[in-house]
Amino acid sequence: MGEKRQTRCVIGGGGPAGIMAGYLLARWGVPVIVLEKHADFFRDFRGDTIHPSTLELMYELGLLDEFLEQPHQEVRELRAVINEQSVPIADFTKLPTHCKFIAFMPQWDFLNFLSTHAKKFPSFQLLMEHEVVDLTFDQQRVTGVRARTPRGDVEIRADLVIGADGRHSIIQARSGLERQEFGVPIDVLWMRISKKQDDPQQSFGFFERGRLLVLLDRGDYWQCGFVIPKGGFDEIKARGLQQLQNDIVSFARFLRDRVAELDDWSKIKLLTVQINRLRDWCRDGLLCIGDSAHAMSPAGGVGINLAIQDAVATANLLAEKLRTDRVSVDDLRKVQARREWPTRVIQAMQVFIHRRVVTGQTSDRKGSLPFLFRLLKWLPVLRQIPARFIGIGPRPEHFHCLRSE
Ligand SMILES: Cc1cc2nc3c(=O)[nH]c(=O)nc-3n(C[C@H](O)[C@H](O)[C@H](O)COP(=O)(O)OP(=O)(O)OC[C@H]3O[C@@H](n4cnc5c(N)ncnc54)[C@H](O)[C@@H]3O)c2cc1C
């Protein structure tokens, strides 16, 4: 084993949960090291949604004005095209938050922004190209992590390890914590198609009898997410690229003149979707948060927000104690006690959506507008319910431990 280091808290994973937790703990004066396995934040598959509740947190941190100077789109009303009819789903304009919109911002910009601010604190370190490969133990207590870097292996010992390494978490796998799986019938094909000036001006979801195409506006291209039945990629490949191109055009006709850009399977990535949750999110010396504790599906586009809310609760409940002392398992359990209920509610909603709305299979139902969506079309006031659920979510967090930058 090569280099050895010691800190108060080491966080595995520099996604929304890890960077936000690192930022907040460092702002409270806790020595913290965040380890990210990639060399940068530029991952295609990262979601792009920054919710009103996250924007509210940026306001509470005093960062909102600067944050909104980053290139982004503001979506005040979420619309979907369902069986060829455009339906308003959620109206964010009445939310009790400073920003009454979802900001669509590439997640790498969000993570760069937050980590740049975090680096202003002397107690914060972000180590890129550090891949956590194992945990270290002293009897039953987790005492740190081992990480692989291009310059050799590193061992980092810490009073607390936070697992924030996403839905394929190595920290979770090594922890021995028990996981419950909730079956998901879908996977997602992820690809880019170029954007033209006269294309529709905002991100979109096209639903059709159980199937879904999502288009995220990334400036000069559309990031496309096409929902397929779980395990169905081989069959789609066997049917050929031309058929996939036709399927995409059948949802979004304006892509007809350039769908042929998808001329090789290497341009189409398979993203596996999971919903699961740890029974216990912690053990002595270790806490899992974000997708590492509860993998979220893209349904509702709420996983990033939930991961950030976990990070805020972690800082609120642990920062002061962690700055001066070790945290006990009972302290760590408080984070789960605070965050498990909202996670259960949202995951139940996602499981429902996968069983009843987006299954990836063409359903036998007629192509008419389902009753729920007709109600949303007829009664504008009802659109405030999904807006609240998506934009703020159950049990939103606010900062308790704030020090200025
Ligand atoms: C196809 C798809 C689309 C989605 N779209 C959206 C969306 O639009 N909006 C939304 O809110 N949610 C979306 N979600 C859900 C959302 O992506 C997650 O819920 C959210 O990213 C969880 O944040 P996190 O910080 O816990 O984990 P992640 O975002 O997964 O971040 C984990 C980080 O840890 C790093 N890492 C992994 N392993 C290691 C390791 N061993 N060592 C060091 N670093 C490591 C990763 O590189 C990554 O940076 C989507 C999910 C899927 C599957």
PDB file of N, CA and C and ligand atoms in Angstrom, residues 12-18 35-38 45-49 51 107 130-132 164-167 170 188 190 271-273 289-292 296-298 301-305 307, ligand 1:
ATOM      1  N   GLY A  12     -16.799   9.252  -0.502  1.00  0.00           N
ATOM      2  CA  GLY A  12     -16.540   8.546  -1.762  1.00  0.00           C
ATOM      3  C   GLY A  12     -17.604   8.928  -2.765  1.00  0.00           C
ATOM      4  N   GLY A  13     -17.210   9.633  -3.856  1.00  0.00           N
ATOM      5  CA  GLY A  13     -18.159  10.006  -4.911  1.00  0.00           C
ATOM      6  C   GLY A  13     -18.400  11.502  -4.964  1.00  0.00           C
ATOM      7  N   GLY A  14     -18.093  12.082  -6.130  1.00  0.00           N
ATOM      8  CA  GLY A  14     -18.281  13.529  -6.313  1.00  0.00           C
ATOM      9  C   GLY A  14     -19.470  13.821  -7.203  1.00  0.00           C
ATOM     10  N   GLY A  15     -20.626  13.264  -6.862  1.00  0.00           N
ATOM     11  CA  GLY A  15     -21.886  13.611  -7.533  1.00  0.00           C
ATOM     12  C   GLY A  15     -22.609  14.672  -6.697  1.00  0.00           C
ATOM     13  N   PRO A  16     -23.899  14.880  -6.969  1.00  0.00           N
ATOM     14  CA  PRO A  16     -24.644  15.897  -6.216  1.00  0.00           C
ATOM     15  C   PRO A  16     -24.589  15.672  -4.695  1.00  0.00           C
ATOM     16  N   ALA A  17     -24.755  14.414  -4.242  1.00  0.00           N
ATOM     17  CA  ALA A  17     -24.753  14.151  -2.797  1.00  0.00           C
ATOM     18  C   ALA A  17     -23.364  14.419  -2.209  1.00  0.00           C
ATOM     19  N   GLY A  18     -22.325  13.911  -2.865  1.00  0.00           N
ATOM     20  CA  GLY A  18     -20.973  14.008  -2.312  1.00  0.00           C
ATOM     21  C   GLY A  18     -20.447  15.428  -2.307  1.00  0.00           C
ATOM     22  N   LEU A  35     -13.568  12.110  -2.796  1.00  0.00           N
ATOM     23  CA  LEU A  35     -12.850  11.333  -3.817  1.00  0.00           C
ATOM     24  C   LEU A  35     -13.768  11.084  -5.010  1.00  0.00           C
ATOM     25  N   GLU A  36     -13.343  11.469  -6.196  1.00  0.00           N
ATOM     26  CA  GLU A  36     -14.135  11.228  -7.408  1.00  0.00           C
ATOM     27  C   GLU A  36     -13.288  10.396  -8.365  1.00  0.00           C
ATOM     28  N   LYS A  37     -13.899   9.339  -8.891  1.00  0.00           N
ATOM     29  CA  LYS A  37     -13.081   8.419  -9.698  1.00  0.00           C
ATOM     30  C   LYS A  37     -12.729   8.976 -11.076  1.00  0.00           C
ATOM     31  N   HIS A  38     -13.560   9.870 -11.616  1.00  0.00           N
ATOM     32  CA  HIS A  38     -13.272  10.410 -12.944  1.00  0.00           C
ATOM     33  C   HIS A  38     -12.344  11.622 -12.854  1.00  0.00           C
ATOM     34  N   PHE A  45     -24.378  10.899 -18.855  1.00  0.00           N
ATOM     35  CA  PHE A  45     -25.593  10.343 -18.272  1.00  0.00           C
ATOM     36  C   PHE A  45     -26.093  11.124 -17.071  1.00  0.00           C
ATOM     37  N   ARG A  46     -25.385  12.174 -16.659  1.00  0.00           N
ATOM     38  CA  ARG A  46     -25.857  12.914 -15.493  1.00  0.00           C
ATOM     39  C   ARG A  46     -27.144  13.668 -15.829  1.00  0.00           C
ATOM     40  N   GLY A  47     -28.131  13.634 -14.935  1.00  0.00           N
ATOM     41  CA  GLY A  47     -29.379  14.380 -15.144  1.00  0.00           C
ATOM     42  C   GLY A  47     -29.105  15.876 -15.052  1.00  0.00           C
ATOM     43  N   ASP A  48     -30.032  16.669 -15.565  1.00  0.00           N
ATOM     44  CA  ASP A  48     -29.776  18.108 -15.705  1.00  0.00           C
ATOM     45  C   ASP A  48     -30.698  18.981 -14.866  1.00  0.00           C
ATOM     46  N   THR A  49     -31.498  18.385 -13.993  1.00  0.00           N
ATOM     47  CA  THR A  49     -32.551  19.179 -13.352  1.00  0.00           C
ATOM     48  C   THR A  49     -32.118  19.729 -11.998  1.00  0.00           C
ATOM     49  N   HIS A  51     -33.875  21.641  -8.978  1.00  0.00           N
ATOM     50  CA  HIS A  51     -35.264  21.879  -8.581  1.00  0.00           C
ATOM     51  C   HIS A  51     -35.412  23.150  -7.743  1.00  0.00           C
ATOM     52  N   GLN A 107     -25.346  18.974 -15.496  1.00  0.00           N
ATOM     53  CA  GLN A 107     -24.920  18.719 -14.115  1.00  0.00           C
ATOM     54  C   GLN A 107     -23.446  19.009 -13.895  1.00  0.00           C
ATOM     55  N   HIS A 130      -9.556   9.490  -8.164  1.00  0.00           N
ATOM     56  CA  HIS A 130      -9.365   8.662  -6.967  1.00  0.00           C
ATOM     57  C   HIS A 130     -10.584   7.745  -6.868  1.00  0.00           C
ATOM     58  N   GLU A 131     -10.396   6.499  -7.237  1.00  0.00           N
ATOM     59  CA  GLU A 131     -11.515   5.557  -7.239  1.00  0.00           C
ATOM     60  C   GLU A 131     -11.473   4.699  -5.979  1.00  0.00           C
ATOM     61  N   VAL A 132     -12.520   4.806  -5.188  1.00  0.00           N
ATOM     62  CA  VAL A 132     -12.583   3.978  -3.980  1.00  0.00           C
ATOM     63  C   VAL A 132     -12.711   2.520  -4.412  1.00  0.00           C
ATOM     64  N   ALA A 164     -21.137   8.140  -1.157  1.00  0.00           N
ATOM     65  CA  ALA A 164     -21.983   8.952  -2.052  1.00  0.00           C
ATOM     66  C   ALA A 164     -21.606   8.597  -3.482  1.00  0.00           C
ATOM     67  N   ASP A 165     -21.309   7.318  -3.691  1.00  0.00           N
ATOM     68  CA  ASP A 165     -20.772   6.890  -4.992  1.00  0.00           C
ATOM     69  C   ASP A 165     -21.832   6.270  -5.896  1.00  0.00           C
ATOM     70  N   GLY A 166     -23.080   6.707  -5.707  1.00  0.00           N
ATOM     71  CA  GLY A 166     -24.094   6.433  -6.709  1.00  0.00           C
ATOM     72  C   GLY A 166     -24.677   5.036  -6.700  1.00  0.00           C
ATOM     73  N   ARG A 167     -25.402   4.732  -7.791  1.00  0.00           N
ATOM     74  CA  ARG A 167     -26.218   3.516  -7.763  1.00  0.00           C
ATOM     75  C   ARG A 167     -25.428   2.229  -7.989  1.00  0.00           C
ATOM     76  N   ILE A 170     -19.594   1.044  -4.688  1.00  0.00           N
ATOM     77  CA  ILE A 170     -18.639   0.047  -4.185  1.00  0.00           C
ATOM     78  C   ILE A 170     -18.616   0.109  -2.651  1.00  0.00           C
ATOM     79  N   VAL A 188     -32.818   2.529 -20.098  1.00  0.00           N
ATOM     80  CA  VAL A 188     -32.873   3.733 -20.926  1.00  0.00           C
ATOM     81  C   VAL A 188     -31.724   3.701 -21.940  1.00  0.00           C
ATOM     82  N   TRP A 190     -29.420   6.050 -24.203  1.00  0.00           N
ATOM     83  CA  TRP A 190     -28.969   7.443 -23.999  1.00  0.00           C
ATOM     84  C   TRP A 190     -28.127   7.851 -25.196  1.00  0.00           C
ATOM     85  N   LEU A 271     -28.290   2.586 -20.301  1.00  0.00           N
ATOM     86  CA  LEU A 271     -28.234   2.926 -18.870  1.00  0.00           C
ATOM     87  C   LEU A 271     -29.221   2.028 -18.135  1.00  0.00           C
ATOM     88  N   THR A 272     -28.715   1.279 -17.174  1.00  0.00           N
ATOM     89  CA  THR A 272     -29.619   0.389 -16.450  1.00  0.00           C
ATOM     90  C   THR A 272     -30.293   1.170 -15.326  1.00  0.00           C
ATOM     91  N   VAL A 273     -31.574   0.936 -15.166  1.00  0.00           N
ATOM     92  CA  VAL A 273     -32.345   1.668 -14.150  1.00  0.00           C
ATOM     93  C   VAL A 273     -32.654   0.724 -12.993  1.00  0.00           C
ATOM     94  N   ILE A 289     -25.437   7.889   1.610  1.00  0.00           N
ATOM     95  CA  ILE A 289     -26.477   8.861   1.261  1.00  0.00           C
ATOM     96  C   ILE A 289     -26.668   8.876  -0.261  1.00  0.00           C
ATOM     97  N   GLY A 290     -27.715   9.559  -0.719  1.00  0.00           N
ATOM     98  CA  GLY A 290     -27.970   9.632  -2.162  1.00  0.00           C
ATOM     99  C   GLY A 290     -28.238   8.238  -2.725  1.00  0.00           C
ATOM    100  N   ASP A 291     -27.924   8.069  -4.018  1.00  0.00           N
ATOM    101  CA  ASP A 291     -28.206   6.783  -4.663  1.00  0.00           C
ATOM    102  C   ASP A 291     -27.455   5.619  -4.024  1.00  0.00           C
ATOM    103  N   SER A 292     -26.378   5.902  -3.320  1.00  0.00           N
ATOM    104  CA  SER A 292     -25.648   4.844  -2.633  1.00  0.00           C
ATOM    105  C   SER A 292     -26.515   4.216  -1.531  1.00  0.00           C
ATOM    106  N   MET A 296     -32.303   5.679  -7.343  1.00  0.00           N
ATOM    107  CA  MET A 296     -33.549   6.236  -7.858  1.00  0.00           C
ATOM    108  C   MET A 296     -33.626   6.005  -9.360  1.00  0.00           C
ATOM    109  N   SER A 297     -34.843   5.838  -9.843  1.00  0.00           N
ATOM    110  CA  SER A 297     -35.040   5.783 -11.295  1.00  0.00           C
ATOM    111  C   SER A 297     -35.180   7.217 -11.793  1.00  0.00           C
ATOM    112  N   PRO A 298     -35.089   7.433 -13.119  1.00  0.00           N
ATOM    113  CA  PRO A 298     -35.269   8.803 -13.615  1.00  0.00           C
ATOM    114  C   PRO A 298     -36.710   9.301 -13.495  1.00  0.00           C
ATOM    115  N   GLY A 301     -37.760  12.736 -12.393  1.00  0.00           N
ATOM    116  CA  GLY A 301     -36.553  13.574 -12.390  1.00  0.00           C
ATOM    117  C   GLY A 301     -36.273  14.163 -11.021  1.00  0.00           C
ATOM    118  N   VAL A 302     -36.312  13.323  -9.968  1.00  0.00           N
ATOM    119  CA  VAL A 302     -36.176  13.863  -8.623  1.00  0.00           C
ATOM    120  C   VAL A 302     -34.971  13.318  -7.844  1.00  0.00           C
ATOM    121  N   GLY A 303     -34.208  12.410  -8.462  1.00  0.00           N
ATOM    122  CA  GLY A 303     -33.123  11.748  -7.728  1.00  0.00           C
ATOM    123  C   GLY A 303     -32.017  12.702  -7.294  1.00  0.00           C
ATOM    124  N   ILE A 304     -31.711  13.690  -8.136  1.00  0.00           N
ATOM    125  CA  ILE A 304     -30.639  14.638  -7.804  1.00  0.00           C
ATOM    126  C   ILE A 304     -31.058  15.464  -6.584  1.00  0.00           C
ATOM    127  N   ASN A 305     -32.305  15.914  -6.644  1.00  0.00           N
ATOM    128  CA  ASN A 305     -32.815  16.719  -5.544  1.00  0.00           C
ATOM    129  C   ASN A 305     -32.779  15.936  -4.227  1.00  0.00           C
ATOM    130  N   ALA A 307     -30.864  13.450  -3.453  1.00  0.00           N
ATOM    131  CA  ALA A 307     -29.476  13.254  -3.031  1.00  0.00           C
ATOM    132  C   ALA A 307     -28.965  14.517  -2.314  1.00  0.00           C
TER     133      ALA A 307
HETATM  134  C1  LIG B   1     -30.894   7.267 -17.000  1.00  0.00           C
HETATM  135  C2  LIG B   1     -31.087   8.106 -15.769  1.00  0.00           C
HETATM  136  C3  LIG B   1     -31.464   9.447 -15.912  1.00  0.00           C
HETATM  137  C4  LIG B   1     -31.678  10.249 -14.770  1.00  0.00           C
HETATM  138  N1  LIG B   1     -32.090  11.546 -14.936  1.00  0.00           N
HETATM  139  C5  LIG B   1     -32.353  12.297 -13.840  1.00  0.00           C
HETATM  140  C6  LIG B   1     -32.776  13.665 -13.951  1.00  0.00           C
HETATM  141  O1  LIG B   1     -32.907  14.215 -15.059  1.00  0.00           O
HETATM  142  N2  LIG B   1     -33.033  14.358 -12.814  1.00  0.00           N
HETATM  143  C7  LIG B   1     -32.893  13.797 -11.568  1.00  0.00           C
HETATM  144  O2  LIG B   1     -33.131  14.475 -10.557  1.00  0.00           O
HETATM  145  N3  LIG B   1     -32.464  12.518 -11.427  1.00  0.00           N
HETATM  146  C8  LIG B   1     -32.197  11.760 -12.526  1.00  0.00           C
HETATM  147  N4  LIG B   1     -31.775  10.471 -12.363  1.00  0.00           N
HETATM  148  C9  LIG B   1     -31.473   9.978 -11.001  1.00  0.00           C
HETATM  149  C10 LIG B   1     -30.168  10.646 -10.558  1.00  0.00           C
HETATM  150  O3  LIG B   1     -29.177  10.471 -11.571  1.00  0.00           O
HETATM  151  C11 LIG B   1     -29.616  10.115  -9.242  1.00  0.00           C
HETATM  152  O4  LIG B   1     -30.669   9.904  -8.326  1.00  0.00           O
HETATM  153  C12 LIG B   1     -28.605  11.112  -8.660  1.00  0.00           C
HETATM  154  O5  LIG B   1     -27.587  11.360  -9.608  1.00  0.00           O
HETATM  155  C13 LIG B   1     -27.995  10.600  -7.372  1.00  0.00           C
HETATM  156  O6  LIG B   1     -26.932  11.459  -6.985  1.00  0.00           O
HETATM  157  P1  LIG B   1     -25.685  10.858  -6.165  1.00  0.00           P
HETATM  158  O7  LIG B   1     -24.778  12.005  -5.891  1.00  0.00           O
HETATM  159  O8  LIG B   1     -26.185  10.050  -5.043  1.00  0.00           O
HETATM  160  O9  LIG B   1     -25.023   9.816  -7.174  1.00  0.00           O
HETATM  161  P2  LIG B   1     -24.377  10.051  -8.618  1.00  0.00           P
HETATM  162  O10 LIG B   1     -24.968  11.199  -9.305  1.00  0.00           O
HETATM  163  O11 LIG B   1     -24.424   8.722  -9.299  1.00  0.00           O
HETATM  164  O12 LIG B   1     -22.866  10.414  -8.298  1.00  0.00           O
HETATM  165  C14 LIG B   1     -21.962   9.437  -7.848  1.00  0.00           C
HETATM  166  C15 LIG B   1     -20.560   9.935  -8.119  1.00  0.00           C
HETATM  167  O13 LIG B   1     -19.637   9.020  -7.566  1.00  0.00           O
HETATM  168  C16 LIG B   1     -18.631   8.728  -8.513  1.00  0.00           C
HETATM  169  N5  LIG B   1     -18.154   7.381  -8.210  1.00  0.00           N
HETATM  170  C17 LIG B   1     -18.774   6.202  -8.468  1.00  0.00           C
HETATM  171  N6  LIG B   1     -18.050   5.194  -7.982  1.00  0.00           N
HETATM  172  C18 LIG B   1     -16.957   5.731  -7.393  1.00  0.00           C
HETATM  173  C19 LIG B   1     -15.847   5.185  -6.714  1.00  0.00           C
HETATM  174  N7  LIG B   1     -15.709   3.857  -6.537  1.00  0.00           N
HETATM  175  N8  LIG B   1     -14.898   6.028  -6.225  1.00  0.00           N
HETATM  176  C20 LIG B   1     -15.011   7.378  -6.405  1.00  0.00           C
HETATM  177  N9  LIG B   1     -16.056   7.946  -7.068  1.00  0.00           N
HETATM  178  C21 LIG B   1     -17.017   7.129  -7.530  1.00  0.00           C
HETATM  179  C22 LIG B   1     -19.319   8.848  -9.859  1.00  0.00           C
HETATM  180  O14 LIG B   1     -18.393   9.107 -10.905  1.00  0.00           O
HETATM  181  C23 LIG B   1     -20.240  10.050  -9.611  1.00  0.00           C
HETATM  182  O15 LIG B   1     -19.592  11.264  -9.850  1.00  0.00           O
HETATM  183  C24 LIG B   1     -31.536   9.675 -13.478  1.00  0.00           C
HETATM  184  C25 LIG B   1     -31.137   8.333 -13.327  1.00  0.00           C
HETATM  185  C26 LIG B   1     -30.922   7.542 -14.464  1.00  0.00           C
HETATM  186  C27 LIG B   1     -30.533   6.103 -14.277  1.00  0.00           C
END
